[in-house]
Coordinates of C-alpha atoms in Angstrom, one line a residue:
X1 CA -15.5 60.4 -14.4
X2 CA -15.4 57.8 -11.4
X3 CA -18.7 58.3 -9.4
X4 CA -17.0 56.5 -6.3
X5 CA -21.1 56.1 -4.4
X6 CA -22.5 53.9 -7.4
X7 CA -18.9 52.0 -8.6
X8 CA -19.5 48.2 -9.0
X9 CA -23.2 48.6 -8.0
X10 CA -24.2 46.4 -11.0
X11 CA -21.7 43.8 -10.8
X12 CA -23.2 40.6 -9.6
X13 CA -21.4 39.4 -6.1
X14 CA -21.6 35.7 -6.1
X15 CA -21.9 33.9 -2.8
X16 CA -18.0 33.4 -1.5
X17 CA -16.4 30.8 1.4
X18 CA -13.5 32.5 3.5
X19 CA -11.7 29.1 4.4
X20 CA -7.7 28.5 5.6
X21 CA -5.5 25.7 6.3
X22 CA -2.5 25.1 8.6
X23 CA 0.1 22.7 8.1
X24 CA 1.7 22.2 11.3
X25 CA 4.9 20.5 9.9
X26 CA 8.3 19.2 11.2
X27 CA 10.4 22.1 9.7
X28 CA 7.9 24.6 9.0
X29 CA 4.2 26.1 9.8
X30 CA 2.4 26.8 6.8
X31 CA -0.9 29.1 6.3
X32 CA -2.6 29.5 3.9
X33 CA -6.0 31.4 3.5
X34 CA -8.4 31.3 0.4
X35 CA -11.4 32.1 -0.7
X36 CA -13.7 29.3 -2.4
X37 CA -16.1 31.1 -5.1
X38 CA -17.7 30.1 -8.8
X39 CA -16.0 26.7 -7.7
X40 CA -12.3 27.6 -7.4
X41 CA -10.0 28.5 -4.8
X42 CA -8.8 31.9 -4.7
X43 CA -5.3 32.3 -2.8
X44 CA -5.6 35.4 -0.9
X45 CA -3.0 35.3 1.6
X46 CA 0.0 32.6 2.5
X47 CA 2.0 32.8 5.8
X48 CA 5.4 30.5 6.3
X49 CA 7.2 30.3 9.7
X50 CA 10.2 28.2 10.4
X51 CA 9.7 25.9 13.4
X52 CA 11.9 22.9 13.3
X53 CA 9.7 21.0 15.2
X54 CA 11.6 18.1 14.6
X55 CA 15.0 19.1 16.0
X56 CA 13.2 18.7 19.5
X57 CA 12.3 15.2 18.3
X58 CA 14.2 13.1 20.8
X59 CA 15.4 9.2 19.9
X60 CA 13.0 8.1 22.5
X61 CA 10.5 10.1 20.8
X62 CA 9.7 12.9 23.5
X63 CA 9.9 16.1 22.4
X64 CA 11.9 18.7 24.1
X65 CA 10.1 21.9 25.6
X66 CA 11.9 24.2 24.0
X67 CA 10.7 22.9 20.7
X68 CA 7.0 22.5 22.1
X69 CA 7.3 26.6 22.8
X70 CA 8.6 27.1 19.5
X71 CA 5.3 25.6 18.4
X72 CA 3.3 27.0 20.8
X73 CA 4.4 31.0 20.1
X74 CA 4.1 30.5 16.4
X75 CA 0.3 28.9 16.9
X76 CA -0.5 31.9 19.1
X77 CA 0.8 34.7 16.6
X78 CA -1.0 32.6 13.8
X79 CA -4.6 32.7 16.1
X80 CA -4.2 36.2 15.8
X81 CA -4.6 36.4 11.9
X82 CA -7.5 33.8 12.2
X83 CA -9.6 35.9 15.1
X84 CA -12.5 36.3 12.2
X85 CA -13.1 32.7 11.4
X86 CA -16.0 30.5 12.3
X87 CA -14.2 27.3 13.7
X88 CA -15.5 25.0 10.5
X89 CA -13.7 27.0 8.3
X90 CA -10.4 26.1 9.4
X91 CA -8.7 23.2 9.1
X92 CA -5.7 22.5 11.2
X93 CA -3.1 19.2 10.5
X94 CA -0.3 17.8 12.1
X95 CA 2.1 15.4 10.0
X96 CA 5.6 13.9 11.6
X97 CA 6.6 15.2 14.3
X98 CA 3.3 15.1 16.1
X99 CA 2.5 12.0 14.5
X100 CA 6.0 10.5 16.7
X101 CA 6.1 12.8 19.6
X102 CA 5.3 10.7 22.5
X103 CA 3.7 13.6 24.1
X104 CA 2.3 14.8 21.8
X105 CA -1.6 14.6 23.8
X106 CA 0.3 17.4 26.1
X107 CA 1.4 20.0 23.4
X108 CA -2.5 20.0 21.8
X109 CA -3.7 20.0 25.3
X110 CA -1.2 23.3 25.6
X111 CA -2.1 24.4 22.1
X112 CA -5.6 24.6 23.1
X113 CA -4.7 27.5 25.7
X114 CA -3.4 30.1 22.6
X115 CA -5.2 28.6 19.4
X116 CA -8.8 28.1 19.7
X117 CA -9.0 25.7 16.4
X118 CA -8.8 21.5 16.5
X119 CA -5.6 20.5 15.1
X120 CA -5.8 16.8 13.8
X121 CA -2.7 14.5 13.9
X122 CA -2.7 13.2 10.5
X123 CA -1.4 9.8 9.4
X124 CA 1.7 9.6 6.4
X125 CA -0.5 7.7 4.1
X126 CA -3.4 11.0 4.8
X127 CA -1.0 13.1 4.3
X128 CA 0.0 11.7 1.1
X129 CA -3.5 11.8 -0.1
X130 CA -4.0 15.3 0.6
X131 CA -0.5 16.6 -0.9
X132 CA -1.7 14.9 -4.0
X133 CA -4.7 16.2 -4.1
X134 CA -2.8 19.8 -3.9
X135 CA -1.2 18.6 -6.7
X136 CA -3.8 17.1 -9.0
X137 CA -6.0 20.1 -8.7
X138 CA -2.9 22.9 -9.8
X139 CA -1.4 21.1 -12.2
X140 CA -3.2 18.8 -15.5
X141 CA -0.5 16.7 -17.0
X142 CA -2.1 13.5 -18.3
X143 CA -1.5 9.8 -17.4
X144 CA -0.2 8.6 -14.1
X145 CA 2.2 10.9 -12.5
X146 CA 4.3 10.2 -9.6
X147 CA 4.6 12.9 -6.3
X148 CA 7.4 13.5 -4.2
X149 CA 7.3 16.1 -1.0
X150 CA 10.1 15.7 1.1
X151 CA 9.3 17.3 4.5
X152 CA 11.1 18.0 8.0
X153 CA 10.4 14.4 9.7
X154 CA 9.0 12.0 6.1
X155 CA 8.7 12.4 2.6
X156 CA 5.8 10.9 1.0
X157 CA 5.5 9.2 -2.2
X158 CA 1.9 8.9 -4.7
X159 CA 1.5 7.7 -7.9
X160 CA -2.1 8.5 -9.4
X161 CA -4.0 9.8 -12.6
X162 CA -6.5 13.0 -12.8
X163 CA -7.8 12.8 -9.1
X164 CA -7.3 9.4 -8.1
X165 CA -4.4 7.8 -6.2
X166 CA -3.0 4.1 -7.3
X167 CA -0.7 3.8 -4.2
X168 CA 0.5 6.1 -1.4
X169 CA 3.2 5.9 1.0
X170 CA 5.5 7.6 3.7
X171 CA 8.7 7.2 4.7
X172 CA 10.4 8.3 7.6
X173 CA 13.2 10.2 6.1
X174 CA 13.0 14.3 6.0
X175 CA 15.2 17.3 6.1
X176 CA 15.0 18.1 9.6
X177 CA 15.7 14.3 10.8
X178 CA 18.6 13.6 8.3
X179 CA 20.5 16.6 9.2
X180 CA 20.4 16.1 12.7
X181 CA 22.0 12.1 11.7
X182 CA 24.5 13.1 9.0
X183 CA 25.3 16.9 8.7
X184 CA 26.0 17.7 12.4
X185 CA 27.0 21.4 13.5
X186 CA 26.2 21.8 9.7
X187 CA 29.6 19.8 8.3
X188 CA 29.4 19.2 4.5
X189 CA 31.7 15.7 3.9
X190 CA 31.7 13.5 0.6
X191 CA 31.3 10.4 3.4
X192 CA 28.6 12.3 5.2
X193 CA 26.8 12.5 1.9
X194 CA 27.3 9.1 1.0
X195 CA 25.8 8.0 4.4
X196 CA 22.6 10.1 3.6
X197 CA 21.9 8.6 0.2
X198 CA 22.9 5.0 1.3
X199 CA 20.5 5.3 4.3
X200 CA 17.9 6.9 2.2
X201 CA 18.0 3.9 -0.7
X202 CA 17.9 1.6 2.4
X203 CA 14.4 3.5 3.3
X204 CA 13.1 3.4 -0.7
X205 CA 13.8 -0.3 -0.5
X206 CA 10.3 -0.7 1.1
X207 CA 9.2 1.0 -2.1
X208 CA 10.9 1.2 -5.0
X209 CA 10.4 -2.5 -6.5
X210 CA 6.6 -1.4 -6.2
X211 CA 6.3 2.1 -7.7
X212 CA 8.7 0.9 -10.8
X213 CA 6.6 -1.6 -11.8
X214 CA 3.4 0.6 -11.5
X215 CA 5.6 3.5 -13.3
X216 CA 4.5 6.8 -14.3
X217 CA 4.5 9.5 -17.3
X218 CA 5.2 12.5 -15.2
X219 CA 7.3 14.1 -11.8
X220 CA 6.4 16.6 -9.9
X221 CA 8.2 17.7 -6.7
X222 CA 7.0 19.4 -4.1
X223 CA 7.7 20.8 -0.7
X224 CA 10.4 24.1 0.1
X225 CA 13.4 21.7 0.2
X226 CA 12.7 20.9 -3.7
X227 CA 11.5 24.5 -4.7
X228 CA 15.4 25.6 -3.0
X229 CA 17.3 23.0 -4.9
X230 CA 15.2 23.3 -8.4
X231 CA 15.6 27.4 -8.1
X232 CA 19.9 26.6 -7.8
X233 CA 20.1 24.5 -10.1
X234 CA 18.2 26.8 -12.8
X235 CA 21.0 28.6 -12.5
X236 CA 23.9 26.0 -13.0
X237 CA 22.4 24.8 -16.2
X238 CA 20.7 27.1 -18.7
X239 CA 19.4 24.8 -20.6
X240 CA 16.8 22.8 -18.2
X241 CA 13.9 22.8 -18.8
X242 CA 11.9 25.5 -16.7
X243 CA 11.0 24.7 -13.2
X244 CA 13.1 21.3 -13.5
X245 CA 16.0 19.3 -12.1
X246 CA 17.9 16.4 -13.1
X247 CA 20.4 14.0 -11.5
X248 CA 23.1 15.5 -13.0
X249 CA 21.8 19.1 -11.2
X250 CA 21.8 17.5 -7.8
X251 CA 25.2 16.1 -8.0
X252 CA 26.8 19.3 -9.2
X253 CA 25.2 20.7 -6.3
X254 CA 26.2 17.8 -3.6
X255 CA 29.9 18.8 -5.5
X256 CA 29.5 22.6 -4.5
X257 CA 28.5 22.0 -1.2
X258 CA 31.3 19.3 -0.2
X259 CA 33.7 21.9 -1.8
X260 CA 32.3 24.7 0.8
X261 CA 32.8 21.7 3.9
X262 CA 30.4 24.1 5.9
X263 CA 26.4 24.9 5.7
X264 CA 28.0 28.3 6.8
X265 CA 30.0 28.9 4.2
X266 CA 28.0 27.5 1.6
X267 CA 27.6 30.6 -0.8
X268 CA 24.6 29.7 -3.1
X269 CA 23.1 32.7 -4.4
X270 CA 19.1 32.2 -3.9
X271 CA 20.1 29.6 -1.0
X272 CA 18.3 31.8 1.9
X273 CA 19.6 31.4 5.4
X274 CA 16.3 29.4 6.8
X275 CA 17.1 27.0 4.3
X276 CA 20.5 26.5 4.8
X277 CA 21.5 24.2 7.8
X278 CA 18.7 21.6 5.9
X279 CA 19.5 21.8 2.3
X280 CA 22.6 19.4 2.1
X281 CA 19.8 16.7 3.9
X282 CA 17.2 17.3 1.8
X283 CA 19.4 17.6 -1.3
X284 CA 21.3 13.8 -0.5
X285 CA 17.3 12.3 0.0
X286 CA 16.7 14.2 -3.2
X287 CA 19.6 12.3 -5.0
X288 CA 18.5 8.5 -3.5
X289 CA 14.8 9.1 -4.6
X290 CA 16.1 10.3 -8.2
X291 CA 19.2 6.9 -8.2
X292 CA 16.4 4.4 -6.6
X293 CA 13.3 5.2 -8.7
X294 CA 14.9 5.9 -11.7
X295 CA 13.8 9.5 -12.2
X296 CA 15.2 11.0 -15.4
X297 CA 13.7 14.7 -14.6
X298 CA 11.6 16.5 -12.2
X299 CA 9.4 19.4 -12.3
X300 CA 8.2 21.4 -8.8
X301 CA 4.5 22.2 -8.0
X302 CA 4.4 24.7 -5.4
X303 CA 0.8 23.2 -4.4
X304 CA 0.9 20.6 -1.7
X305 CA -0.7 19.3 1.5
X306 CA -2.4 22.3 2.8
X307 CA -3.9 23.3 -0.6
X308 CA -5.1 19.5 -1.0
X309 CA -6.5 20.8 2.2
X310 CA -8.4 23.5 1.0
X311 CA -10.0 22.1 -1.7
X312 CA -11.4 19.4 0.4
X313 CA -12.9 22.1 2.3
X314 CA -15.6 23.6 -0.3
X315 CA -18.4 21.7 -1.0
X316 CA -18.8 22.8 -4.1
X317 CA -15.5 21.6 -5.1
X318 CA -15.7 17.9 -3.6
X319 CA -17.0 15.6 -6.1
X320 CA -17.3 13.1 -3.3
X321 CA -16.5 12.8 0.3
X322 CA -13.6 10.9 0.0
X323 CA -14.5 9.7 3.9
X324 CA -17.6 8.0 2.6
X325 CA -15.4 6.4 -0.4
X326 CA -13.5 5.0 2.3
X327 CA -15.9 3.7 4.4
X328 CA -18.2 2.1 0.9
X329 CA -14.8 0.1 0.7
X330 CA -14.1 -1.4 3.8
X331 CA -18.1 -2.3 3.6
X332 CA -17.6 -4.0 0.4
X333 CA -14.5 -5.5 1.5
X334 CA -15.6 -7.3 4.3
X335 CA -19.0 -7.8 3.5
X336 CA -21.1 -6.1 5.5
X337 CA -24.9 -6.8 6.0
X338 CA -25.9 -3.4 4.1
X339 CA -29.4 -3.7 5.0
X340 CA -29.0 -4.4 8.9
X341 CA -26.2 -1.6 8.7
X342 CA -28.6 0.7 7.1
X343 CA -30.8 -0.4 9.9
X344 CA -28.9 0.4 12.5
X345 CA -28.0 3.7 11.0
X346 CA -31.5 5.0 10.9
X347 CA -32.0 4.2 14.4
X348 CA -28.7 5.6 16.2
X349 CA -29.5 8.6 14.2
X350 CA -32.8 8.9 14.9
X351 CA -32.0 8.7 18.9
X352 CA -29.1 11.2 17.7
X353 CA -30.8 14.0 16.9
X354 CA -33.4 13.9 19.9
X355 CA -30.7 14.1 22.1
X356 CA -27.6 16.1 20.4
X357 CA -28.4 19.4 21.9
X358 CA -28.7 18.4 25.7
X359 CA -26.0 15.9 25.2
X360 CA -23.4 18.6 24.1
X361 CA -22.8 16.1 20.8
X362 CA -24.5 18.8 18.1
X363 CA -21.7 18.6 15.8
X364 CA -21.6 17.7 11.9
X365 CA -18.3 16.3 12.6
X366 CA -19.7 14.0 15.4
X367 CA -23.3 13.2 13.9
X368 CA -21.3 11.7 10.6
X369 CA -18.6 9.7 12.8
X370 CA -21.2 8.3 14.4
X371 CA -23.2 6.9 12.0
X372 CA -20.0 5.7 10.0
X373 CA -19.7 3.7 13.1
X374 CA -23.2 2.2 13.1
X375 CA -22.8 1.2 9.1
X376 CA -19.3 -0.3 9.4
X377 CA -19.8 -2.1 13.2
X378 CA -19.6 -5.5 11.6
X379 CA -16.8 -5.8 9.6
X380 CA -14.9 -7.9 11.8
X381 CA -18.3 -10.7 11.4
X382 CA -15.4 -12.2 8.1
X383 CA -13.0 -12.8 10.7
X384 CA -15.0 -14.5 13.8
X385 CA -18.5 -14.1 14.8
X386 CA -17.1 -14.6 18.5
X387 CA -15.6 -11.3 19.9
X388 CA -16.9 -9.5 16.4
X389 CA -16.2 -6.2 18.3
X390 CA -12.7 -6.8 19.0
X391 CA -12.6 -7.6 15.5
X392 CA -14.3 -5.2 14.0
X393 CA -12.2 -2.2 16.3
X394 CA -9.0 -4.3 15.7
X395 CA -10.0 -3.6 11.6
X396 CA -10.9 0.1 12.0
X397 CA -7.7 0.9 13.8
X398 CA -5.2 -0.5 12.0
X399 CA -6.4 -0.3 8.6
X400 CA -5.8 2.6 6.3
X401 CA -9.3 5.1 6.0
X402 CA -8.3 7.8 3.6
X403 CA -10.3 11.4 4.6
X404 CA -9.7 10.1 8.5
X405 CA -7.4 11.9 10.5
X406 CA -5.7 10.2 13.5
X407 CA -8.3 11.2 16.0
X408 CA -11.3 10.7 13.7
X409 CA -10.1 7.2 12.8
X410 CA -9.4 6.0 16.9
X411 CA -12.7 7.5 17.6
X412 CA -14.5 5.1 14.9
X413 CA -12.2 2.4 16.4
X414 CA -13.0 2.9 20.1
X415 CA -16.9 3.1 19.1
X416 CA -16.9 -0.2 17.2
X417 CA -14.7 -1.8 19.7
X418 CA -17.4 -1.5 22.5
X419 CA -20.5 -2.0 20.4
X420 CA -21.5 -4.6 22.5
X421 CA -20.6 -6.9 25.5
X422 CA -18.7 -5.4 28.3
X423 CA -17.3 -1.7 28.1
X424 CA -13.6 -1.3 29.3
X425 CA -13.6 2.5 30.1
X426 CA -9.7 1.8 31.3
X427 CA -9.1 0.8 27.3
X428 CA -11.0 4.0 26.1
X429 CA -8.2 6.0 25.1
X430 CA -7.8 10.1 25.9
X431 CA -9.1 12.5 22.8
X432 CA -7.3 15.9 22.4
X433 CA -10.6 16.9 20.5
X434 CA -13.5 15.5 22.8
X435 CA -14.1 15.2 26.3
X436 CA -14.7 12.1 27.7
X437 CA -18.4 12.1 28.3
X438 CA -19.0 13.2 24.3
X439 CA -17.6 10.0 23.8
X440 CA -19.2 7.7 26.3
X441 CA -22.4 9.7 25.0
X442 CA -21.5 8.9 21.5
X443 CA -20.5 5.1 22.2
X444 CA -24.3 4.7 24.5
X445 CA -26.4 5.8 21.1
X446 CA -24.6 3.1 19.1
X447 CA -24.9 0.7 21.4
X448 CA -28.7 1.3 21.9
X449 CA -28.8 1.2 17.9
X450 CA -27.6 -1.7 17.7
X451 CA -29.6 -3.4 20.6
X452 CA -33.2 -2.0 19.7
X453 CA -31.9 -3.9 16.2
X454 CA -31.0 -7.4 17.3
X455 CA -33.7 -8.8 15.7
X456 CA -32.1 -7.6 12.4
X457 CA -35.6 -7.2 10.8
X458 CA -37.5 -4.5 9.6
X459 CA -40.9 -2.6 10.8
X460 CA -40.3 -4.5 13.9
X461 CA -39.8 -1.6 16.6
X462 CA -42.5 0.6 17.3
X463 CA -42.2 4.4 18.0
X464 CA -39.9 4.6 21.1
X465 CA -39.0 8.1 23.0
X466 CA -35.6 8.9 24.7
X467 CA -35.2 11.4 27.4
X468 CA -31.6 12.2 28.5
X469 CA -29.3 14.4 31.3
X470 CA -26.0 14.3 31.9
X471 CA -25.9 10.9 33.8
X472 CA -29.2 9.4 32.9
X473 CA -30.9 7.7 29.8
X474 CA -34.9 7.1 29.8
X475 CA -36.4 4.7 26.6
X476 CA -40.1 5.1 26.2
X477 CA -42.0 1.9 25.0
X478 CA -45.5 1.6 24.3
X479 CA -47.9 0.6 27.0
X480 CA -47.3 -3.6 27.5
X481 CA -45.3 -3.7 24.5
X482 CA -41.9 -4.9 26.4
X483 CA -44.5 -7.1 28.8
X484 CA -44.4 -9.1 25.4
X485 CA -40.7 -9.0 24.8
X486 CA -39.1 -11.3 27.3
X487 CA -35.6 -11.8 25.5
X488 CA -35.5 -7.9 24.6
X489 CA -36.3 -6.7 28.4
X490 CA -33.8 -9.1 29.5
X491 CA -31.0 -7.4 26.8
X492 CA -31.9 -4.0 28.1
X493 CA -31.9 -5.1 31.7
X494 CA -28.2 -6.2 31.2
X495 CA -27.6 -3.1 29.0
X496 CA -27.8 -1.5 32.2
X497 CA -25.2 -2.9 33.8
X498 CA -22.9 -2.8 31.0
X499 CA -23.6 1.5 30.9
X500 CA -23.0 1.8 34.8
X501 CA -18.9 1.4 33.7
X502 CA -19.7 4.8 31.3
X503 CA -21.1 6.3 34.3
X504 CA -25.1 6.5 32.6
X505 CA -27.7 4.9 34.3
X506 CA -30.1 3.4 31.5
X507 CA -34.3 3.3 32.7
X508 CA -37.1 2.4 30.5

């Protein structure tokens, strides 16, 4: 008999990570929360709400306040599931739309009001990265395999083996986007759908010569739009193979819907009506992905961008940060002085941590950013030694950093950019995450890094204290020491004009 006081008393509870990801896409919102134990993620609960996001997505690129609320009411219902999470174990991205949306700064600033969480605007070739990661880590076919997701606003494209990707890319073609240019008040024309495929092969043109000559063993779709027009075509043709579509499949279906002439009237059993005023769009982007890159067959994974997401978020379960990966690369690339980085490092961290708790900086987040700044300041020394700090932020904004979302990769930009010289606060952009004076904190350690290391030479500084408030900076020096240090008094003295355009006063 069941003795319900003892039951499961001598099971063993292993230790267990609560975790959940949001993708805040151009069609849809997606949640998803797991539960990260014995090293593998454990679905518990997923959440999908219809948006359209991008049907607000004006030409000009503003979008429309009625779409803005849409977001905004869906975010504030979706805080209300999350109430029990500790802020690091969520993680919130933003793909298209936001990525486009001119105003975009103004919805975050909005979203911060009803959603207590960071949301991070993503870049197409990050997002790439993490669908495939999604995909690599729910599905084990061997050799290279090519990934397709077509979304609301871009589908991405990612060729890659076990866990590593060969080449990733976005294009700016989606479900949402393509409706709204070919299948108007939801018309279904043999001309509209040659329009779609045409302008869709003219997009894969940036690609296609590339990813054919890499090739590939394997494809696997992802996405809603590509689960929909797999789960039809199951039923037009008994004998696909399961979970698979072919070209044949998607022109049948292009056929059925033509012969409907409406989205209204297009009776597709399975075909639900969220999906419906998008699927002729997504189907015709489907058909010049399959004519352009030769595709013979496709299989769906229902993993994707926010489980890539979530299994970046266990420690346990990253084999390395892909963010340091990243940043060893662009070191090795442009040659950076390792030992002067590593230099600088120690110091900006070691003024970091005396002064992260009274300088409202005490973040993981932050304290790595910061110190990927101070190891990759340099990079732009292969270009000119003159103006190395333009060069350097000119590298580290434009360049692609895998692991870096939007805001993480212009904060490392801004940083390097004013590492030394003159500081331009009016060419510090605005951060959704930070306030201003995190960041003016953030850029003054690197800067004092980097100056209390111009010698570039070890064992050369002695032990030096720094005292800090919220618009002052005091460096201790042993007694006479700077007396003896003409050249170095006379690079702090004009440090402290330079930190006056920061608003911090700099004393030693």
């Amino acid at each position: 008999m069941l003795n319900l006081n003892n039951a499961f008393d001598t099971v063993e509870v292993r230790e267990s990570l609560k975790v959940a990801a949001l993708d805040i896409g151009s069609n849809s919102f997606h949640l998803v929360v797991a539960r990260i134990v014995a090293g593998s993620v454990q679905i518990l609960h997923r959440v999908k709400q219809k948006v359209r996001l991008a049907d607000g997505l004006s030409a000009e690129g503003e979008l429309s306040a009625e779409a803005q609320q849409r977001g905004l009411d869906t975010l504030a219902t979706i805080a209300e599931s999350l109430q029990d999470f500790a802020p690091e174990s969520v993680r919130v991205v933003a793909t298209h739309t936001l990525r486009k949306a001119s105003n975009a700064k103004l919805f975050l600033q909005e979203a911060k009001k009803v959603f207590p969480f960071p949301i991070e605007i993503i870049s197409g070739a990050e997002e790439a990265r993490l669908i495939y990661q999604g995909v690599a880590h729910t599905n084990h076919q061997l050799g290279q395999r090519l990934v397709v997701d077509i979304g609301g606003g871009s589908t991405e494209f990612i060729i890659g083996e076990g866990f590593e990707t060969k080449i990733l890319r976005s294009l700016q073609m989606g479900c949402v986007s393509y409706t709204n240019r070919f299948f108007k008040q939801g018309e279904l024309k043999a001309k509209a759908f040659s329009k779609a495929i045409t302008a869709a092969q003219q997009e894969l043109e940036m690609i296609d010569k590339k990813f054919n000559q890499i090739g590939w063993k394997s494809c696997i779709g992802t996405s809603g739009t590509i689960k929909s027009i797999i789960e039809l075509a199951s039923q037009l043709d008994s004998t696909n193979r399961e979970n698979c579509v072919s070209l044949s499949d998607l022109t049948t279906l292009m056929n059925l819907c033509c012969a409907a002439g409406n989205s209204k009237d297009l009776k597709l059993e399975g075909l639900n009506d969220d999906r419906r005023p998008v699927f002729a769009a997504g189907l015709a982007i489907l058909i010049a992905v399959f004519k352009s890159l030769s595709i013979s067959e496709m299989e769906f994974s229902a993993a994707a961008l926010r489980e890539g997401v979530l299994y970046e978020m266990g420690d346990q379960l990253a084999q390395t940060d892909i963010r340091q990966r990243s940043a060893d690369s662009l070191a090795t690339r442009y040659d950076v002085d390792i030992d002067h980085a590593k230099r600088v490092l120690k110091t900006t961290m070691d003024l970091y941590q005396h002064v992260r708790k009274s300088w409202d900086i005490n973040h993981p987040e932050l304290k790595s950013l910061l110190g990927w700044a101070a190891l990759l300041h340099e990079v732009g020394l292969q270009i000119n030694t003159r103006g190395v700090q333009r060069h350097s932020g000119y590298i580290l904004q434009n360049i692609d950093l895998p692991g870096f979302g939007q805001e993480q990769q212009n904060l490392l930009a801004t940083l390097i950019r004013f590492h030394r010289k003159k500081i331009r606060s009016s060419e510090i952009v605005e951060f959704t995450l930070l306030q201003q004076h995190q960041v003016y904190r953030l850029l003054a350690l690197l800067r004092l890094g980097i100056l209390l290391n111009i010698k570039r030479q070890d064992d050369i500084l002695p032990e030096i204290t720094i005292d800090v408030d919220d618009k002052n900076i005091t460096l201790g020096f042993p007694c006479d020491w700077l007396a003896q240090k003409p050249v170095f008094s006379a690079d702090l003295e004009r440090e402290q004009d330079y930190l006056k355009e920061i608003s911090l006063k700099l004393q030693y």
